[in-house]
Coordinates of C-alpha atoms in Angstrom, one line a residue:
M649 CA 18.1 4.8 -10.1
K650 CA 17.8 7.5 -7.5
Q651 CA 17.2 5.0 -4.7
R652 CA 20.1 2.9 -6.0
L653 CA 22.4 5.9 -6.0
I654 CA 21.5 7.0 -2.5
T655 CA 21.9 3.5 -1.1
G656 CA 25.2 3.0 -2.9
I657 CA 26.6 6.3 -1.5
L658 CA 25.5 5.6 2.0
A659 CA 26.6 2.0 2.1
G660 CA 29.8 2.7 0.3
A661 CA 30.7 5.5 2.7
L662 CA 30.0 3.3 5.7
F663 CA 32.0 0.4 4.3
L664 CA 35.0 2.5 3.3
G665 CA 34.9 4.4 6.6
M666 CA 35.1 1.1 8.5
C667 CA 37.8 -0.1 6.1
V668 CA 39.9 3.0 6.9
W669 CA 39.3 2.4 10.6
G670 CA 40.4 -1.2 10.3
G671 CA 41.1 -3.5 13.2
W672 CA 38.2 -5.1 15.1
P673 CA 35.4 -2.8 13.8
Y674 CA 36.2 -3.7 10.2
Q675 CA 36.6 -7.4 11.0
L676 CA 33.2 -7.4 12.8
L677 CA 31.6 -5.6 9.8
L678 CA 33.0 -8.3 7.5
A679 CA 31.7 -11.1 9.8
A680 CA 28.2 -9.5 9.9
M681 CA 28.2 -9.2 6.1
A682 CA 29.4 -12.9 5.8
L683 CA 26.6 -14.1 8.1
I684 CA 23.9 -12.1 6.2
G685 CA 25.3 -13.4 2.9
T686 CA 25.1 -17.0 4.3
Y687 CA 21.5 -16.3 5.4
E688 CA 20.6 -15.1 1.9
F689 CA 22.2 -18.2 0.3
I690 CA 20.3 -20.5 2.7
V691 CA 17.0 -18.8 2.0
M692 CA 17.7 -18.8 -1.7
T693 CA 18.2 -22.5 -1.7
G694 CA 15.1 -23.3 0.3
I695 CA 16.9 -24.7 3.4
P696 CA 15.3 -23.7 6.7
A697 CA 17.2 -20.6 7.9
A698 CA 16.9 -21.5 11.6
G699 CA 17.6 -25.2 11.4
A700 CA 20.6 -27.2 12.6
L701 CA 22.1 -27.4 9.1
A702 CA 21.9 -23.7 8.7
A703 CA 23.4 -23.2 12.2
L704 CA 26.3 -25.4 11.1
A705 CA 26.8 -23.1 8.0
Y706 CA 26.7 -19.9 10.2
L707 CA 29.3 -21.3 12.6
S708 CA 31.5 -22.5 9.8
V709 CA 31.5 -19.1 8.2
L710 CA 32.3 -17.5 11.5
G711 CA 35.2 -19.9 11.8
F712 CA 36.6 -18.5 8.5
M713 CA 36.2 -15.0 9.9
I714 CA 38.4 -15.4 13.0
P715 CA 41.0 -12.6 12.8
W716 CA 44.1 -14.6 13.9
G717 CA 46.3 -11.6 13.3
L718 CA 44.3 -9.3 15.6
L719 CA 44.3 -12.1 18.2
E720 CA 48.1 -12.3 17.9
T721 CA 48.0 -16.1 17.7
S722 CA 48.3 -18.8 15.1
P723 CA 45.4 -20.6 13.5
W724 CA 44.5 -23.9 15.1
F725 CA 44.5 -25.6 11.7
T726 CA 45.9 -25.1 8.3
W727 CA 43.4 -24.1 5.5
E728 CA 43.4 -27.7 4.3
Q729 CA 42.9 -29.2 7.7
G730 CA 40.1 -26.8 8.5
I731 CA 38.2 -27.3 5.3
W732 CA 38.5 -31.1 5.6
L733 CA 37.1 -31.1 9.1
L734 CA 34.2 -28.9 8.0
L735 CA 33.6 -31.2 5.1
L736 CA 33.4 -34.1 7.6
L737 CA 30.9 -32.3 9.7
F738 CA 28.7 -31.5 6.7
L739 CA 28.9 -35.1 5.5
L740 CA 27.9 -36.4 8.9
V741 CA 24.7 -34.4 8.7
T742 CA 23.4 -36.9 6.2
V743 CA 24.1 -39.7 8.7
F744 CA 22.7 -38.1 11.8
T745 CA 19.5 -36.9 10.0
K746 CA 19.1 -40.4 8.4
N747 CA 19.1 -38.7 5.0
K748 CA 16.4 -36.2 5.8
R749 CA 19.1 -33.8 4.7
D750 CA 20.5 -35.6 1.8
I751 CA 23.9 -35.3 0.2
K752 CA 22.7 -32.9 -2.5
I753 CA 21.5 -30.3 0.0
V754 CA 24.5 -30.8 2.2
A755 CA 26.9 -30.4 -0.7
L756 CA 25.1 -27.3 -1.9
L757 CA 25.3 -25.7 1.5
F758 CA 29.0 -26.7 1.9
T759 CA 29.8 -25.0 -1.4
G760 CA 28.0 -21.8 -0.3
M761 CA 29.8 -21.8 3.0
L762 CA 33.2 -22.0 1.3
Y763 CA 32.2 -19.5 -1.3
I764 CA 31.1 -16.9 1.2
G765 CA 33.4 -17.7 4.1
M766 CA 36.6 -17.7 2.2
G767 CA 35.5 -14.6 0.2
F768 CA 34.9 -12.4 3.2
S769 CA 37.8 -13.9 5.1
Y770 CA 40.3 -12.8 2.4
M771 CA 38.9 -9.2 2.6
G772 CA 40.1 -9.2 6.2
V773 CA 43.4 -10.8 5.2
T774 CA 44.0 -8.1 2.6
R775 CA 43.3 -5.2 5.1
G776 CA 45.7 -6.7 7.6
A777 CA 48.5 -7.3 5.0
E778 CA 51.8 -8.0 6.7
D779 CA 53.6 -5.4 4.6
G780 CA 51.6 -2.6 6.3
H781 CA 49.9 -1.5 3.0
G782 CA 46.6 -3.3 3.7
L783 CA 44.5 -0.2 3.1
L784 CA 46.2 0.4 -0.2
W785 CA 45.6 -3.2 -1.4
T786 CA 42.0 -3.1 -0.3
F787 CA 41.3 0.2 -2.0
L788 CA 43.1 -1.0 -5.1
L789 CA 41.0 -4.2 -5.5
L790 CA 37.8 -2.4 -4.7
S791 CA 38.6 0.4 -7.1
C792 CA 39.4 -2.0 -9.9
I793 CA 36.2 -4.0 -9.2
W794 CA 34.0 -0.9 -9.1
G795 CA 35.8 0.7 -12.1
S796 CA 35.2 -2.5 -14.1
D797 CA 31.5 -2.5 -13.1
A798 CA 31.1 1.1 -14.2
G799 CA 33.1 0.7 -17.4
A800 CA 31.2 -2.4 -18.4
Y801 CA 27.9 -0.7 -17.8
F802 CA 28.6 2.6 -19.6
V803 CA 30.6 1.0 -22.5
G804 CA 28.0 -1.7 -22.9
R805 CA 25.2 0.9 -23.0
S806 CA 27.1 3.1 -25.5
F807 CA 28.7 0.5 -27.8
G808 CA 27.4 -2.9 -26.8
K809 CA 26.0 -5.0 -29.7
N810 CA 27.2 -8.6 -29.0
K811 CA 25.7 -10.4 -26.0
L812 CA 28.2 -11.9 -23.6
W813 CA 26.1 -14.7 -22.0
P814 CA 22.4 -14.1 -22.7
A815 CA 21.3 -17.4 -21.1
I816 CA 22.6 -16.1 -17.7
S817 CA 22.7 -12.3 -17.9
P818 CA 20.9 -11.0 -21.0
N819 CA 22.0 -7.4 -20.6
K820 CA 25.8 -7.9 -20.5
T821 CA 27.7 -7.4 -23.8
I822 CA 31.2 -8.4 -25.0
E823 CA 32.0 -4.8 -25.7
G824 CA 31.0 -3.8 -22.1
A825 CA 33.1 -6.6 -20.6
L826 CA 36.2 -5.5 -22.6
G827 CA 35.5 -1.9 -21.5
G828 CA 35.4 -3.0 -17.9
V829 CA 38.7 -4.8 -18.3
L830 CA 40.3 -1.7 -19.8
I831 CA 39.1 0.6 -17.1
A832 CA 40.3 -1.7 -14.3
I833 CA 43.7 -1.9 -15.9
V834 CA 43.9 1.9 -16.1
I835 CA 42.9 2.3 -12.5
S836 CA 45.5 -0.3 -11.4
V837 CA 48.3 1.4 -13.4
I838 CA 47.4 4.7 -11.7
Y839 CA 47.9 3.1 -8.3
A840 CA 51.3 1.8 -9.5
L841 CA 52.3 5.3 -10.7
A842 CA 51.2 6.7 -7.4
A843 CA 53.0 4.1 -5.3
P844 CA 55.9 2.8 -7.4
D845 CA 57.8 1.5 -4.4
V846 CA 54.9 -0.8 -3.5
L847 CA 53.4 -1.8 -6.9
T848 CA 55.1 -2.3 -10.2
I849 CA 53.5 -1.6 -13.5
G850 CA 53.7 -5.3 -14.6
R851 CA 52.0 -6.5 -11.5
A852 CA 49.4 -3.7 -11.7
L853 CA 48.4 -4.9 -15.2
L854 CA 47.9 -8.4 -13.9
I855 CA 45.9 -7.3 -10.9
G856 CA 43.7 -4.9 -12.9
A857 CA 42.9 -7.6 -15.5
S858 CA 42.3 -10.2 -12.8
C859 CA 39.9 -7.9 -10.9
A860 CA 37.9 -7.2 -14.0
V861 CA 37.7 -10.7 -15.4
L862 CA 37.2 -12.5 -12.1
G863 CA 34.8 -9.8 -10.9
Q864 CA 32.6 -10.2 -14.0
L865 CA 32.7 -13.9 -13.6
G866 CA 31.7 -13.6 -10.0
D867 CA 28.7 -11.5 -11.1
L868 CA 27.8 -14.2 -13.6
V869 CA 28.1 -16.9 -11.0
Q870 CA 25.6 -15.1 -8.8
S871 CA 23.3 -14.5 -11.8
A872 CA 23.4 -18.2 -12.6
Y873 CA 22.4 -19.2 -9.1
K874 CA 19.5 -16.7 -9.1
R875 CA 18.2 -18.0 -12.5
V876 CA 18.2 -21.5 -11.1
Y877 CA 16.0 -20.4 -8.2
G878 CA 13.9 -17.9 -10.2
I879 CA 14.7 -14.9 -8.1
K880 CA 15.9 -11.4 -9.1
D881 CA 17.9 -10.5 -6.0
S882 CA 19.5 -12.6 -3.2
G883 CA 18.0 -10.3 -0.6
S884 CA 16.5 -6.9 0.1
L885 CA 18.9 -5.4 2.6
L886 CA 20.2 -2.7 0.2
P887 CA 17.3 -0.9 -1.6
G888 CA 18.0 -0.7 -5.3
H889 CA 20.9 -3.1 -5.0
G890 CA 19.4 -6.3 -3.5
G891 CA 21.2 -8.2 -0.9
I892 CA 24.8 -8.6 0.4
L893 CA 25.5 -11.3 -2.2
D894 CA 24.2 -9.1 -5.0
R895 CA 26.5 -6.3 -4.0
C896 CA 29.5 -8.4 -3.1
D897 CA 29.4 -11.1 -5.7
S898 CA 32.5 -9.8 -7.4
W899 CA 34.4 -9.1 -4.2
I900 CA 34.1 -12.7 -2.8
I901 CA 35.7 -14.1 -6.0
V902 CA 38.4 -11.4 -6.6
F903 CA 39.9 -11.2 -3.0
P904 CA 40.6 -14.9 -2.6
F905 CA 41.8 -15.2 -6.2
V906 CA 44.6 -12.5 -6.0
H907 CA 45.9 -14.2 -2.9
I908 CA 45.7 -17.8 -4.0
V909 CA 47.5 -17.1 -7.2
M910 CA 50.0 -14.9 -5.3
L911 CA 49.4 -11.6 -7.2
M912 CA 49.8 -9.7 -4.0
P913 CA 53.5 -8.4 -3.9
Y914 CA 54.0 -9.2 -0.2
Y915 CA 54.0 -13.0 -0.9

């Protein structure tokens, strides 16, 4: 626990400091995190981390991380066009390797590339929000995610009796999950009260609940993957926490979700 606490404080301070700084430094940090997360996913699935298929995944994830706003230009493709073109490239791998990399492996890596690339990409999109409140939105989502994690942990330890999903994560309880949702909603409402001209109470309730529910589902997704491959952590970069995917599993689900369903007020 001591090691976990020290790592959490140091890594959290670095990440939040870069987030406040914003611009290229923050975008480069996100790109590095996305690449490390992709490496962890590749290693976890048993695909050679230095092969041609892995290189395609790395380059694809970097494509998601291009900061078009900072470059002051428009994307070359729409999201739909870009994803389809990447899908075509991944499918062609099965042809060019004569099925040495079959469709199951290619489909798995394509899923991981989308999961990680879009997740970290939307963190950059949030920080560069067009309404000029990107730092507030980023801190709001992170606060709700972290508050939900803490609430679920402490409420679960104190009052948890009914298992949430024992086949995937045996320590999580229904009581803890509900506690996490409540804490996230309270945090989001506090943000609304502090910035009423930017965030309404109604939207704060939706954002807080979404962060908690989707964040906990993101954690379960990562737990499910790790159980399939019989590993405890996705990596060892962060002592006491595991890898980037272990630490950011909720983030890379929550950040795209709140944008795609248009919960962000600047849409």
